[in-house]
Every structure is written in structure tokens, then in C-alpha cells.
Amino acid sequence: MKKDIDSFGKYQFYIYILITLPLILSAGFTLDYVFTAGEVKYRCKIPECEDLDSASKLRGMSWLNNSQSLTENCKRYAVSSFKSETNCSAPGFFDHNKTEICNEWVYDPDEVTIHNEWDISCDSNRWKLTLIGTINNLGQLVGLTFASTLSDKYGRRTVLTSITFLTGISGLIHSFSVNYWMFVAFEFIDACFAAGIYSACFIYAMEMTGVEQRVVGSTFISCIYAVGEIWLGLVAKWTRNWRVLMRVIYGPGLLVIALMYLLPESVRWLLANDKRDRAEKVYRKMAKVNKLDISEEAFLELKNINDEKEKENGDAKKDTNKSEDESVVANSSPAKKAEPNITQIRHSPKILTRLLICSFCWLTNTFVYYGLSLNSTEFGQGDKYINFILVVAIEIPGNIFVYPLLNSIGRKATLCGAFVFSGVFCLLIQFVPSYGMWHWVALALYVCGKGCITMAFSTSYVYTTELFPTTLRHSLLGICSMTGRVGSILAPQTPLLAKYIYDGLPLLLFGAMSLTAGMLTLSFPETLGTKLPDTLEEAERIGQKDPDEKATSDHNGSSTLSPA
């Protein structure tokens, strides 16, 4: 009966439609700094030559080439001390052998970010723009540590609606920042609140969906997040003002509080926290909306099943405590010694190596994924908004195609191929000319690289879960995730590498890391069709043939893979 209620019907569809709003908003909350702290085109202001018309123009003045180099935005030629002309366009008006630092700048009048509002220009201040992205990801790191705990304690729906509402308030205050440091402070606060929105939506949706429909559900959630990124790019292109952009992005967050009354609490969270009466109401409504004919006896049976499960858990806990006490008496050693401990992997070189490679893969995923998104606005000669929209839109087919591949060619081939192709696409861009129609070829390679790293990211979630034992899975997955967060913290700094060292260096890094990760994944065992390992020993034997099974298969003249 429970399987029938959990099957995907109108009720589950209703839930997925309602959580699209916080999902779309979370994408804007996560990446809005790409445009709020983006660099605007600018040039030195030349007081000796400017007039009312030229003071708002970047190019087109006859004297511009005479006053400064076209490749330098922060230095200008000094006025010649021996000038005989009063016309700025005259050859002798500026001394081309002497330069001086600019004190004022002229910016693109069609765009407003914190760059031109607070004059954060030139090399000495460029770090202030890239710092915003790093602060955002640090805030997410801090926020994630609290979001999961609060979600487990107070409920999925409660935390989801509360943190989205608080992010909306914080973001609106953020949009009224009066100086750079106030902006930085609220960037951190926004990220702390917003960090748990996506995970809360994901967990809530999975807990309200049957096992067989969870793959489809997770794909839908990933695609909706990508729609949110596209929406961010479209709003940024339309507004072109960081204050207006933030108000459009964060304002709808206040509406999410209504979901507190429209969404039910997660039924599995209610059962896990002994709130059976509320869970039964949700189940009844679920059955009614999905038009399932469930008898009162069936609901009573469901309740009894949950009661029996709790009783079994309680009895198991008592038995465990009893056996631990007996063990203490018999062996005079603490019972806790038998508890799973992350330090166990020190005695398993295979699992330790697997953990190190998984951590590097997660670091590569986040570094390349966020790095390509951030650098898209500075890529090539095209419109930065169109570039960004194309680069994030590729995530939709990437997330859709990855799951059939996982179940056909396997986890190992999918992950390795995604990493390798992403690296190849990033490196090939270095050999494409930057002029004319070649720009579109380079952009196509760039978009394909982003699509492949998206597939690698999605695969890593599934694959990492299957490579580690149940007793240590959460802890080891946490290590990988924390390592991956380092990549997202470092990614916003990659534009500095392009400015100060070599403009193709970020793509070289993305390509090299992706290829390295792809080669390292060849050491992983294939997990397609195997059961999740429960112990360290089972995890070590993944992909290996069981000796007893091997003897049987040899005797029968056939070969069968071990389920472990």
C-alpha cells in the first residue's frame, strides 16, 4: 500500500511545481555575483579633452588614440610641456614617451556594477571584484554546516521556507549597500542563508517520491536549477544595473513563506520524528489527490508497520547496549571500540586511495564547473550575457543524458569520458583563432566543455555513494564534498590569472585538471549492478569475483559477477 501512495501522481507533481520557485531563486542567489561584481568596460578620463558629449563615450573621439594606448585602461600619456597646439588631436599635444596614472575613468554608460559605482578599477583594485565570489562560496560553506542540522531537527519544509525568506530579506538589504565593505558583509550573509536551499529542496522532493521515480525527480530538480541560471542571465541582460538585478532576484524570496501553508511537511521526516498523526494526514491527502482507493484497514496497517519498525529499532538498540555491556565485562575494553570510525581507512590502502582520488575529482568538478560559468562573461568577443546563458543552458541536456549513460555504459566509463572530453574541449580552445567566425567555434567548444563537466558532476554524486561502505559513507562523502568546496572558493580567482599571467591560463588549468581526474578514475571499480557495500571489506571487494562464486562459475562453465 505504501508503494502505491509513494508512486508519482498528481500530488507529487503539485509538490514539484511548488518547489520550482525556491529552486530557481537558489540559482540566482548562488551566482548573482557574476553580474553584480562584474567588470565594466572603461577608459581613462582625459580632463584636458573631455566635453559633455565625450564624457559618456568609450570610443569614437578623434583625440582618444593620441591620449592613451588602446591596450591600457589605467595609464594615459602626459600633456607635453612644449605643446604648441591646443587641439587634443594634434601630434604634439601629448608626450608619448611619458605616461601617468589615471585618477578618473569613463565607464560604459549602459551598465552599472559595483565596479563603476565605487571606482574599483585597475590592477591595484581588481582583487576586490574577484573577492566577492570567494566570499560567497565561503558563506555557502559555513551555511551548509548549519542547514543540514536545522533541517533534521525542525523539518524540511520549515527550513526550506525560512531560509529562502531570510535570504530574500538579506538580499534586499544587500541591494542598498552604501559602500564596498557593506556589500562584502551582506554577500557573506546572503550565502549563509541561501546555502541550504537547493539541498533542502532535493531532500524534500526525494522523501516525497517513491524509489522508482527518484532518478527522474533528481533530473527534474537539476534541470530546474539550470533554468534558474538562465533566468539570472536574462534578468541581468534586461536590467544591467546591480541594484535592480538584486531586487528582482531576491524580492520573490519573500513570497516563498507562503509555501509553509501550501506544502506538507516531508512524510518521512514526520515518521522519523514520531509524528504519526500528521504523517497519516499527509498520506490520506496524497491518496485522495492521486485517486487511490485505500481502506481504513490499510492505513491502520501502515501505522502498525511504523510502530513495529520503531519497536524493532528500540529492541535492537537495547540488544546492542546489552551486548556492549557484556563485551565490556568479558573483554574489559570500551564497547565504542567496535563502532565504525573514519580512522579505519588507515588500515585499508585501497579505500584510502579511493578517497583521495574521489576528493580530487570533486575538487576538479567544482573548480571547472564554477570556473567555466564565471569566465564565460569574459570569454571571446561576444556578448557576455549571451555567453553566460549558453554556458548554463547546456546543463539541461547534460543532466538529462547522464542517467541513461550511467545505466548503459556504467559509472566508470561515464565519469572518465565526461572528464576527458571536458578537458579536451577546454584545451582545444587554445588552438582556435579569436577573430571573425572562429569566435563561435571557440564558444561551441567552451559550451561543450561545460556540458561534459556537468555530466561528471552529476555522475560523481552517484558513483561516490556506491564506492564507500554504509558505516563510513556519510563521513567520507562529507570529506569529498568539503574538498570540492575548496574548488568553488578558488574558481572566482581564475580571472586574475588571465589578467596578470596569460589569458588562456584558466582554460589550461581546467583542461589539465579534467584530464588528470579522468585518468585517475580508471582505477575505480565498476559499480553498475552491484549492491551498496555495508562494510569496509565489502567496499574493498567491489568489482572482484567472490572465490566461492568463482569456483561455482568455473564448474558450470559460466561467469557471473559478484553482487558485492
Coordinates of C-alpha atoms in Angstrom, one line a residue:
M1 CA 0.0 0.0 0.0
K2 CA 2.8 2.4 0.9
K3 CA 4.4 1.8 -2.5
D4 CA 1.1 2.8 -4.2
I5 CA 0.9 6.0 -2.2
D6 CA 4.5 6.9 -2.9
S7 CA 4.1 6.4 -6.7
F8 CA 4.3 9.6 -8.7
G9 CA 0.9 11.1 -9.2
K10 CA -0.9 14.5 -9.2
Y11 CA 0.1 15.1 -5.6
Q12 CA 3.8 14.6 -6.3
F13 CA 3.5 16.7 -9.4
Y14 CA 1.9 19.5 -7.3
I15 CA 4.8 19.4 -4.9
Y16 CA 7.5 19.6 -7.7
I17 CA 5.7 22.5 -9.2
L18 CA 5.7 24.4 -5.9
I19 CA 9.4 23.9 -5.2
T20 CA 10.4 25.2 -8.6
L21 CA 10.3 28.8 -7.2
P22 CA 12.9 28.3 -4.4
L23 CA 15.0 26.1 -6.8
I24 CA 15.1 28.9 -9.5
L25 CA 15.8 31.5 -6.8
S26 CA 18.6 29.5 -5.3
A27 CA 20.5 29.6 -8.7
G28 CA 20.2 33.4 -8.7
F29 CA 21.3 33.6 -5.1
T30 CA 24.4 31.4 -5.8
L31 CA 25.7 33.1 -9.0
D32 CA 24.4 36.7 -8.9
Y33 CA 27.9 38.0 -8.1
V34 CA 28.9 37.1 -11.7
F35 CA 27.0 40.3 -12.7
T36 CA 26.8 42.4 -9.6
A37 CA 30.6 42.3 -9.3
G38 CA 31.3 42.0 -13.0
E39 CA 33.9 44.2 -14.7
V40 CA 32.5 47.0 -16.9
K41 CA 34.3 48.4 -20.0
Y42 CA 36.1 51.6 -19.2
R43 CA 38.9 54.0 -20.2
C44 CA 40.9 56.9 -18.6
K45 CA 39.2 60.2 -18.4
I46 CA 41.2 62.9 -20.1
P47 CA 40.1 66.2 -18.5
E48 CA 42.0 68.3 -21.0
C49 CA 40.0 66.9 -23.9
E50 CA 36.6 65.8 -22.5
D51 CA 33.4 67.6 -23.2
L52 CA 29.8 66.9 -22.4
D53 CA 29.5 64.6 -25.3
S54 CA 32.7 62.6 -24.9
A55 CA 32.3 62.2 -21.1
S56 CA 29.9 59.3 -21.6
K57 CA 31.7 57.7 -24.5
L58 CA 34.3 54.9 -24.5
R59 CA 35.4 55.2 -28.2
G60 CA 34.9 57.4 -31.2
M61 CA 36.7 60.6 -30.3
S62 CA 39.4 61.7 -32.7
W63 CA 41.8 62.5 -29.9
L64 CA 41.5 59.2 -28.0
N65 CA 44.3 57.4 -29.7
N66 CA 46.5 60.4 -29.2
S67 CA 45.9 60.5 -25.4
Q68 CA 46.3 56.8 -24.4
S69 CA 47.2 53.4 -25.6
L70 CA 44.3 51.3 -26.7
T71 CA 45.5 48.3 -24.6
E72 CA 45.9 50.3 -21.4
N73 CA 42.9 51.5 -19.3
C74 CA 44.7 52.8 -16.3
K75 CA 47.5 55.0 -17.8
R76 CA 47.5 57.9 -20.1
Y77 CA 50.1 60.0 -22.0
A78 CA 51.1 63.1 -20.2
V79 CA 50.4 66.5 -21.7
S80 CA 53.5 67.8 -23.5
S81 CA 55.2 70.7 -21.7
F82 CA 56.3 72.0 -25.1
K83 CA 52.9 71.8 -26.8
S84 CA 52.3 74.5 -29.4
E85 CA 48.8 73.3 -30.2
T86 CA 45.5 73.5 -28.2
N87 CA 43.9 70.7 -30.1
C88 CA 44.0 67.4 -28.3
S89 CA 44.2 65.6 -31.7
A90 CA 47.4 67.4 -32.6
P91 CA 50.5 65.2 -32.7
G92 CA 52.4 67.3 -30.2
F93 CA 49.7 67.8 -27.6
F94 CA 50.7 64.6 -25.7
D95 CA 54.1 63.3 -24.9
H96 CA 54.1 59.7 -26.0
N97 CA 57.3 59.0 -24.1
K98 CA 55.8 59.8 -20.8
T99 CA 52.8 58.2 -19.1
E100 CA 51.0 58.9 -15.8
I101 CA 48.4 57.1 -13.7
C102 CA 44.8 57.9 -14.3
N103 CA 42.8 59.4 -11.5
E104 CA 39.4 59.3 -13.1
W105 CA 37.6 57.0 -15.6
V106 CA 34.8 56.9 -18.1
Y107 CA 32.6 53.8 -17.9
D108 CA 30.2 52.1 -20.2
P109 CA 27.0 54.1 -19.5
D110 CA 24.7 51.2 -20.3
E111 CA 25.9 49.0 -17.4
V112 CA 26.2 49.6 -13.6
T113 CA 28.0 47.2 -11.3
I114 CA 30.0 47.8 -8.1
H115 CA 33.0 48.2 -10.4
N116 CA 32.0 51.5 -11.8
E117 CA 29.7 52.7 -9.0
W118 CA 32.6 52.6 -6.5
D119 CA 35.5 53.1 -9.0
I120 CA 37.1 49.6 -8.3
S121 CA 39.3 49.9 -11.3
C122 CA 42.8 48.9 -12.5
D123 CA 45.1 46.2 -11.3
S124 CA 45.5 47.5 -7.7
N125 CA 41.8 47.1 -7.1
R126 CA 40.8 44.1 -9.3
W127 CA 41.2 41.7 -6.5
K128 CA 38.2 43.4 -4.8
L129 CA 35.9 42.2 -7.6
T130 CA 37.1 38.5 -7.6
L131 CA 37.0 38.5 -3.7
I132 CA 33.2 38.7 -3.9
G133 CA 32.9 35.3 -5.5
T134 CA 35.2 33.8 -2.9
I135 CA 33.3 35.4 0.0
N136 CA 30.1 34.0 -1.5
N137 CA 31.4 30.4 -1.5
L138 CA 32.9 30.8 1.9
G139 CA 29.4 31.8 3.1
Q140 CA 27.9 28.7 1.5
L141 CA 30.5 26.5 3.2
V142 CA 29.5 28.0 6.6
G143 CA 25.8 27.9 5.8
L144 CA 25.8 24.2 4.8
T145 CA 27.2 23.1 8.1
F146 CA 24.1 24.5 9.8
A147 CA 21.4 23.9 7.2
S148 CA 21.5 20.1 7.4
T149 CA 21.3 20.1 11.2
L150 CA 18.4 22.5 11.2
S151 CA 16.6 20.5 8.5
D152 CA 16.9 17.3 10.5
K153 CA 15.7 19.0 13.7
Y154 CA 12.9 21.3 12.5
G155 CA 11.7 19.7 9.3
R156 CA 12.4 20.1 5.5
R157 CA 9.5 22.4 4.7
T158 CA 10.1 24.7 7.7
V159 CA 13.8 25.1 7.0
L160 CA 13.3 25.5 3.2
T161 CA 10.7 28.3 3.5
S162 CA 12.5 30.0 6.4
I163 CA 16.0 30.2 4.9
T164 CA 14.6 31.3 1.5
F165 CA 12.6 34.1 3.2
L166 CA 15.6 35.2 5.2
T167 CA 17.8 35.2 2.1
G168 CA 15.2 37.4 0.4
I169 CA 15.3 39.9 3.2
S170 CA 19.1 39.9 3.4
G171 CA 19.4 40.3 -0.4
L172 CA 17.1 43.3 -0.5
I173 CA 19.1 45.0 2.3
H174 CA 22.2 44.0 0.3
S175 CA 20.9 45.9 -2.7
F176 CA 21.0 49.1 -0.7
S177 CA 24.7 48.8 0.2
V178 CA 26.4 52.2 0.6
N179 CA 30.0 51.1 0.2
Y180 CA 32.1 48.1 -0.8
W181 CA 32.7 46.6 2.6
M182 CA 28.9 46.6 3.4
F183 CA 28.5 44.8 0.1
V184 CA 31.1 42.2 1.1
A185 CA 29.5 41.6 4.5
F186 CA 26.0 41.0 3.1
E187 CA 27.4 38.8 0.3
F188 CA 28.6 36.5 3.1
I189 CA 25.3 36.7 5.0
D190 CA 23.2 36.1 1.8
A191 CA 25.3 33.0 1.0
C192 CA 25.0 31.6 4.6
F193 CA 21.2 31.7 4.4
A194 CA 21.0 30.5 0.8
A195 CA 23.4 27.6 1.1
G196 CA 20.8 25.1 2.2
I197 CA 18.0 25.9 -0.2
Y198 CA 19.0 23.5 -3.0
S199 CA 19.8 20.6 -0.7
A200 CA 16.6 21.2 1.3
C201 CA 14.5 21.1 -2.0
F202 CA 16.4 18.0 -3.2
I203 CA 15.9 16.0 0.1
Y204 CA 12.3 17.1 0.4
A205 CA 11.4 16.0 -3.1
M206 CA 13.2 12.7 -2.8
E207 CA 11.4 11.9 0.5
M208 CA 8.0 12.6 -1.0
T209 CA 8.7 10.4 -4.1
G210 CA 8.8 6.7 -4.5
V211 CA 12.1 4.9 -5.0
E212 CA 11.4 4.1 -8.7
Q213 CA 10.8 7.7 -9.6
R214 CA 13.7 9.3 -7.8
V215 CA 16.1 9.3 -10.7
V216 CA 13.5 11.2 -12.8
G217 CA 12.9 13.5 -9.8
S218 CA 16.5 14.3 -9.3
T219 CA 17.0 15.0 -13.0
F220 CA 14.0 17.4 -12.9
I221 CA 15.5 19.3 -10.0
S222 CA 18.9 19.6 -11.7
C223 CA 17.2 21.0 -14.8
I224 CA 15.1 23.5 -12.9
Y225 CA 18.2 24.8 -11.2
A226 CA 19.7 25.3 -14.7
V227 CA 16.5 27.2 -15.7
G228 CA 17.2 29.5 -12.7
E229 CA 20.7 30.2 -14.0
I230 CA 19.2 31.1 -17.4
W231 CA 16.7 33.3 -15.7
L232 CA 19.6 35.1 -13.9
G233 CA 21.3 35.8 -17.2
L234 CA 18.1 37.1 -18.8
V235 CA 17.3 39.4 -15.9
A236 CA 20.9 40.7 -15.8
K237 CA 20.8 41.4 -19.5
W238 CA 17.5 43.2 -19.1
T239 CA 18.3 45.3 -16.0
R240 CA 22.1 45.9 -16.5
N241 CA 22.1 47.5 -13.0
W242 CA 23.3 45.6 -10.0
R243 CA 20.9 47.1 -7.5
V244 CA 17.8 46.5 -9.7
L245 CA 19.1 42.9 -10.5
M246 CA 19.4 42.1 -6.8
R247 CA 15.9 43.4 -6.1
V248 CA 14.4 41.3 -8.9
I249 CA 16.4 38.2 -7.9
Y250 CA 15.9 38.4 -4.1
G251 CA 12.4 40.0 -3.9
P252 CA 10.4 36.9 -4.8
G253 CA 12.2 35.1 -1.9
L254 CA 9.7 36.8 0.4
L255 CA 6.8 35.0 -1.4
V256 CA 8.2 31.6 -0.5
I257 CA 6.9 31.9 3.0
A258 CA 3.5 31.1 1.5
L259 CA 4.8 27.5 0.9
M260 CA 4.7 27.0 4.6
Y261 CA 0.9 26.7 4.1
L262 CA 0.8 25.2 0.7
L263 CA 3.4 22.4 1.1
P264 CA 3.0 19.5 3.5
E265 CA 5.9 18.5 5.7
S266 CA 8.1 15.6 4.5
V267 CA 6.1 12.5 5.4
R268 CA 9.4 10.5 6.1
W269 CA 10.6 13.3 8.4
L270 CA 7.3 13.1 10.3
L271 CA 7.6 9.4 10.7
A272 CA 11.2 9.5 11.7
N273 CA 10.3 12.1 14.4
D274 CA 7.3 10.1 15.7
K275 CA 4.7 12.5 14.3
R276 CA 2.4 9.7 13.0
D277 CA -0.9 11.6 13.2
R278 CA 0.5 14.3 10.9
A279 CA 2.1 11.7 8.6
E280 CA -1.2 9.9 8.4
K281 CA -3.0 13.1 7.3
V282 CA -0.4 13.7 4.6
Y283 CA -0.8 10.1 3.4
R284 CA -4.6 10.4 3.3
K285 CA -4.4 13.6 1.3
M286 CA -1.8 12.0 -1.0
A287 CA -4.2 9.1 -1.6
K288 CA -7.2 11.4 -2.2
V289 CA -5.4 13.6 -4.7
N290 CA -3.9 10.6 -6.5
K291 CA -7.3 9.0 -6.5
L292 CA -6.2 5.8 -4.8
D293 CA -8.8 3.7 -3.0
I294 CA -7.1 3.0 0.3
S295 CA -9.1 1.4 3.1
E296 CA -9.0 2.3 6.8
E297 CA -7.5 -1.1 7.5
A298 CA -4.7 -0.3 5.1
F299 CA -3.9 3.0 6.9
L300 CA -4.0 1.1 10.3
E301 CA -1.7 -1.5 8.8
L302 CA 0.7 1.3 7.7
K303 CA 0.7 2.8 11.2
N304 CA 1.3 -0.6 12.7
I305 CA 4.2 -1.2 10.4
N306 CA 5.8 2.0 11.5
D307 CA 5.1 1.1 15.2
E308 CA 6.7 -2.2 14.7
K309 CA 9.8 -0.7 13.0
E310 CA 10.2 1.7 15.9
K311 CA 9.8 -1.2 18.3
E312 CA 12.4 -3.2 16.4
N313 CA 14.8 -0.3 16.4
G314 CA 14.3 0.1 20.1
D315 CA 14.8 -3.6 20.8
A316 CA 17.9 -3.6 18.6
K317 CA 19.2 -0.6 20.5
K318 CA 18.6 -2.4 23.8
D319 CA 20.2 -5.6 22.5
T320 CA 23.2 -3.6 21.2
N321 CA 23.6 -1.9 24.6
K322 CA 23.3 -5.3 26.4
S323 CA 25.9 -6.9 24.1
E324 CA 28.1 -3.9 24.6
D325 CA 27.8 -4.2 28.4
E326 CA 28.6 -7.9 28.1
S327 CA 31.6 -7.1 25.9
V328 CA 32.9 -4.6 28.5
V329 CA 32.6 -7.2 31.2
A330 CA 34.2 -10.0 29.2
N331 CA 36.9 -8.1 27.5
S332 CA 37.4 -5.1 29.8
S333 CA 37.5 -2.8 26.8
P334 CA 35.2 0.0 25.8
A335 CA 32.3 -1.0 23.6
K336 CA 32.8 2.0 21.5
K337 CA 35.8 0.4 20.0
A338 CA 33.5 -1.7 17.8
E339 CA 31.8 1.4 16.4
P340 CA 32.6 2.5 12.9
N341 CA 35.3 5.1 12.8
I342 CA 36.7 7.1 9.9
T343 CA 40.2 6.2 11.1
Q344 CA 39.5 2.6 9.9
I345 CA 40.5 3.6 6.4
R346 CA 44.1 3.9 7.6
H347 CA 44.3 0.2 7.6
S348 CA 42.8 0.0 4.1
P349 CA 45.2 1.4 1.4
K350 CA 42.6 0.6 -1.3
I351 CA 39.8 2.7 0.3
L352 CA 42.2 5.5 1.3
T353 CA 43.5 5.7 -2.3
R354 CA 39.9 5.7 -3.5
L355 CA 39.0 8.6 -1.0
L356 CA 42.0 10.7 -2.2
I357 CA 41.0 10.2 -5.9
C358 CA 37.4 11.0 -5.2
S359 CA 38.3 14.1 -3.3
F360 CA 40.4 15.3 -6.3
C361 CA 37.5 14.5 -8.6
W362 CA 35.2 16.6 -6.5
L363 CA 37.8 19.4 -6.4
T364 CA 38.0 19.3 -10.2
N365 CA 34.3 19.2 -10.6
T366 CA 33.6 22.4 -8.6
F367 CA 36.7 24.2 -9.9
V368 CA 36.0 23.6 -13.5
Y369 CA 32.2 23.9 -13.2
Y370 CA 32.1 27.2 -11.5
G371 CA 35.3 28.4 -13.3
L372 CA 33.7 28.0 -16.7
S373 CA 30.5 29.7 -15.6
L374 CA 32.4 32.7 -14.1
N375 CA 34.8 33.1 -17.0
S376 CA 32.1 32.9 -19.6
T377 CA 31.3 36.6 -19.2
E378 CA 34.9 37.4 -20.2
F379 CA 35.2 34.8 -23.0
G380 CA 35.8 35.9 -26.5
Q381 CA 34.4 39.0 -28.2
G382 CA 30.7 38.1 -27.9
D383 CA 28.0 39.5 -25.6
K384 CA 28.8 38.4 -22.0
Y385 CA 25.1 37.8 -21.2
I386 CA 24.6 35.5 -24.2
N387 CA 27.8 33.7 -23.4
F388 CA 26.6 33.1 -19.8
I389 CA 23.1 31.9 -20.8
L390 CA 24.5 29.4 -23.4
V391 CA 27.1 28.1 -20.9
V392 CA 24.5 27.4 -18.2
A393 CA 21.8 26.2 -20.6
I394 CA 23.9 23.3 -21.7
E395 CA 23.5 21.9 -18.2
I396 CA 19.9 20.8 -19.0
P397 CA 20.8 18.3 -21.8
G398 CA 23.9 17.3 -19.7
N399 CA 21.8 16.4 -16.7
I400 CA 19.2 14.6 -18.9
F401 CA 21.7 12.5 -20.9
V402 CA 23.9 11.4 -18.0
Y403 CA 21.4 9.0 -16.4
P404 CA 20.8 6.7 -19.5
L405 CA 24.6 6.6 -19.8
L406 CA 25.0 5.6 -16.2
N407 CA 22.7 2.6 -16.7
S408 CA 24.0 1.6 -20.1
I409 CA 27.8 2.0 -20.3
G410 CA 28.3 2.2 -16.5
R411 CA 29.5 4.7 -13.9
K412 CA 33.2 4.4 -14.6
A413 CA 33.1 4.9 -18.4
T414 CA 30.6 7.8 -18.0
L415 CA 32.7 9.6 -15.4
C416 CA 36.0 9.0 -17.1
G417 CA 34.6 10.0 -20.5
A418 CA 33.0 13.2 -19.1
F419 CA 36.2 14.4 -17.5
V420 CA 38.4 13.6 -20.5
F421 CA 36.1 15.2 -23.1
S422 CA 35.7 18.3 -20.9
G423 CA 39.5 18.6 -20.7
V424 CA 39.9 18.1 -24.4
F425 CA 37.3 20.8 -25.3
C426 CA 39.0 23.3 -22.9
L427 CA 42.5 22.6 -24.3
L428 CA 41.3 22.7 -28.0
I429 CA 40.1 26.3 -27.5
Q430 CA 43.8 27.4 -27.3
F431 CA 44.2 26.4 -31.0
V432 CA 41.2 28.3 -32.3
P433 CA 41.7 31.9 -33.7
S434 CA 40.0 34.7 -31.8
Y435 CA 38.8 36.7 -34.9
G436 CA 35.8 36.5 -37.1
M437 CA 33.5 33.5 -37.2
W438 CA 36.1 31.5 -35.3
H439 CA 34.7 33.0 -32.1
W440 CA 31.6 30.8 -32.5
V441 CA 33.8 27.7 -32.9
A442 CA 35.6 28.6 -29.7
L443 CA 32.3 29.3 -27.9
A444 CA 30.9 25.9 -29.0
L445 CA 33.9 24.1 -27.6
Y446 CA 33.6 26.1 -24.4
V447 CA 29.9 25.2 -24.1
C448 CA 30.6 21.5 -24.8
G449 CA 33.3 21.6 -22.0
K450 CA 30.8 22.9 -19.6
G451 CA 28.2 20.3 -20.6
C452 CA 30.7 17.5 -20.0
I453 CA 31.8 18.7 -16.6
T454 CA 28.1 18.9 -15.7
M455 CA 27.8 15.3 -16.5
A456 CA 30.9 14.5 -14.5
F457 CA 29.4 16.4 -11.5
S458 CA 26.1 14.5 -11.7
T459 CA 27.9 11.2 -12.0
S460 CA 30.2 11.9 -9.0
Y461 CA 27.2 12.1 -6.7
V462 CA 26.0 8.7 -7.7
Y463 CA 29.4 7.0 -8.0
T464 CA 30.9 8.3 -4.8
T465 CA 27.9 7.0 -2.8
E466 CA 28.4 3.5 -4.3
L467 CA 32.2 3.3 -3.7
F468 CA 32.1 3.6 0.1
P469 CA 30.6 1.4 2.8
T470 CA 27.4 2.3 4.7
T471 CA 29.3 2.5 8.0
L472 CA 31.5 5.3 6.7
R473 CA 29.6 6.6 3.7
H474 CA 28.3 9.9 5.2
S475 CA 31.7 10.8 6.7
L476 CA 33.7 10.0 3.5
L477 CA 31.2 11.7 1.3
G478 CA 31.4 14.8 3.6
I479 CA 35.2 14.8 3.1
C480 CA 34.8 14.8 -0.7
S481 CA 32.2 17.5 -0.5
M482 CA 34.3 19.7 1.7
T483 CA 37.3 19.2 -0.6
G484 CA 35.0 20.1 -3.6
R485 CA 34.0 23.4 -1.8
V486 CA 37.7 24.4 -2.0
G487 CA 37.4 24.3 -5.8
S488 CA 34.4 26.7 -5.8
I489 CA 36.2 29.0 -3.4
L490 CA 39.3 29.2 -5.7
A491 CA 37.3 29.4 -9.0
P492 CA 36.4 33.1 -8.7
Q493 CA 40.1 34.0 -8.6
T494 CA 40.9 32.4 -12.0
P495 CA 40.1 35.7 -13.9
L496 CA 43.1 37.2 -12.2
L497 CA 45.3 34.5 -13.8
A498 CA 44.0 35.6 -17.2
K499 CA 44.7 39.3 -16.4
Y500 CA 48.1 39.1 -14.8
I501 CA 49.8 36.0 -16.4
Y502 CA 48.2 34.6 -19.6
D503 CA 44.6 35.0 -20.8
G504 CA 44.4 31.3 -21.7
L505 CA 45.8 30.0 -18.3
P506 CA 42.3 29.3 -16.7
L507 CA 41.3 27.1 -19.6
L508 CA 44.7 25.3 -19.5
L509 CA 44.1 24.6 -15.8
F510 CA 40.6 23.4 -16.4
G511 CA 41.7 21.1 -19.2
A512 CA 44.7 19.7 -17.3
M513 CA 42.8 19.0 -14.1
S514 CA 39.9 17.4 -16.0
L515 CA 42.2 15.1 -18.0
T516 CA 44.1 14.2 -14.8
A517 CA 40.8 13.4 -13.0
G518 CA 39.6 11.3 -16.0
M519 CA 42.8 9.2 -15.9
L520 CA 42.6 8.7 -12.2
T521 CA 39.0 7.4 -12.3
L522 CA 40.3 4.4 -14.3
S523 CA 41.5 3.0 -11.0
F524 CA 37.9 2.8 -9.7
P525 CA 35.9 -0.4 -9.9
E526 CA 32.6 -0.5 -11.8
T527 CA 29.6 -0.4 -9.5
L528 CA 26.8 -0.8 -12.1
G529 CA 24.5 -3.6 -10.9
T530 CA 26.3 -4.1 -7.6
K531 CA 24.7 -3.7 -4.2
L532 CA 25.8 -0.9 -1.9
P533 CA 28.6 -2.1 0.3
D534 CA 27.8 -2.1 4.0
T535 CA 31.2 -2.8 5.5
L536 CA 34.8 -1.8 4.7
E537 CA 35.6 -5.3 3.5
E538 CA 32.7 -5.3 1.1
A539 CA 33.8 -1.9 -0.3
E540 CA 37.2 -3.3 -0.9
R541 CA 35.8 -6.3 -2.8
I542 CA 33.7 -4.2 -5.2
G543 CA 34.4 -5.4 -8.8
Q544 CA 36.2 -8.5 -7.6
K545 CA 34.8 -12.0 -8.1
D546 CA 33.9 -13.9 -4.9
P547 CA 36.1 -17.0 -4.6
D548 CA 33.2 -19.3 -3.8
E549 CA 31.2 -17.8 -6.7
K550 CA 34.3 -18.2 -9.0
A551 CA 34.6 -21.9 -8.2
T552 CA 30.9 -22.4 -8.9
S553 CA 31.1 -20.5 -12.2
D554 CA 34.2 -22.4 -13.3
H555 CA 32.4 -25.7 -12.5
N556 CA 29.4 -24.7 -14.5
G557 CA 31.5 -23.2 -17.4
S558 CA 30.0 -19.7 -16.9
S559 CA 31.0 -16.5 -15.3
T560 CA 28.9 -14.3 -13.0
L561 CA 29.8 -11.0 -11.5
S562 CA 29.7 -10.8 -7.7
P563 CA 26.8 -8.7 -6.4
A564 CA 29.3 -7.1 -4.0

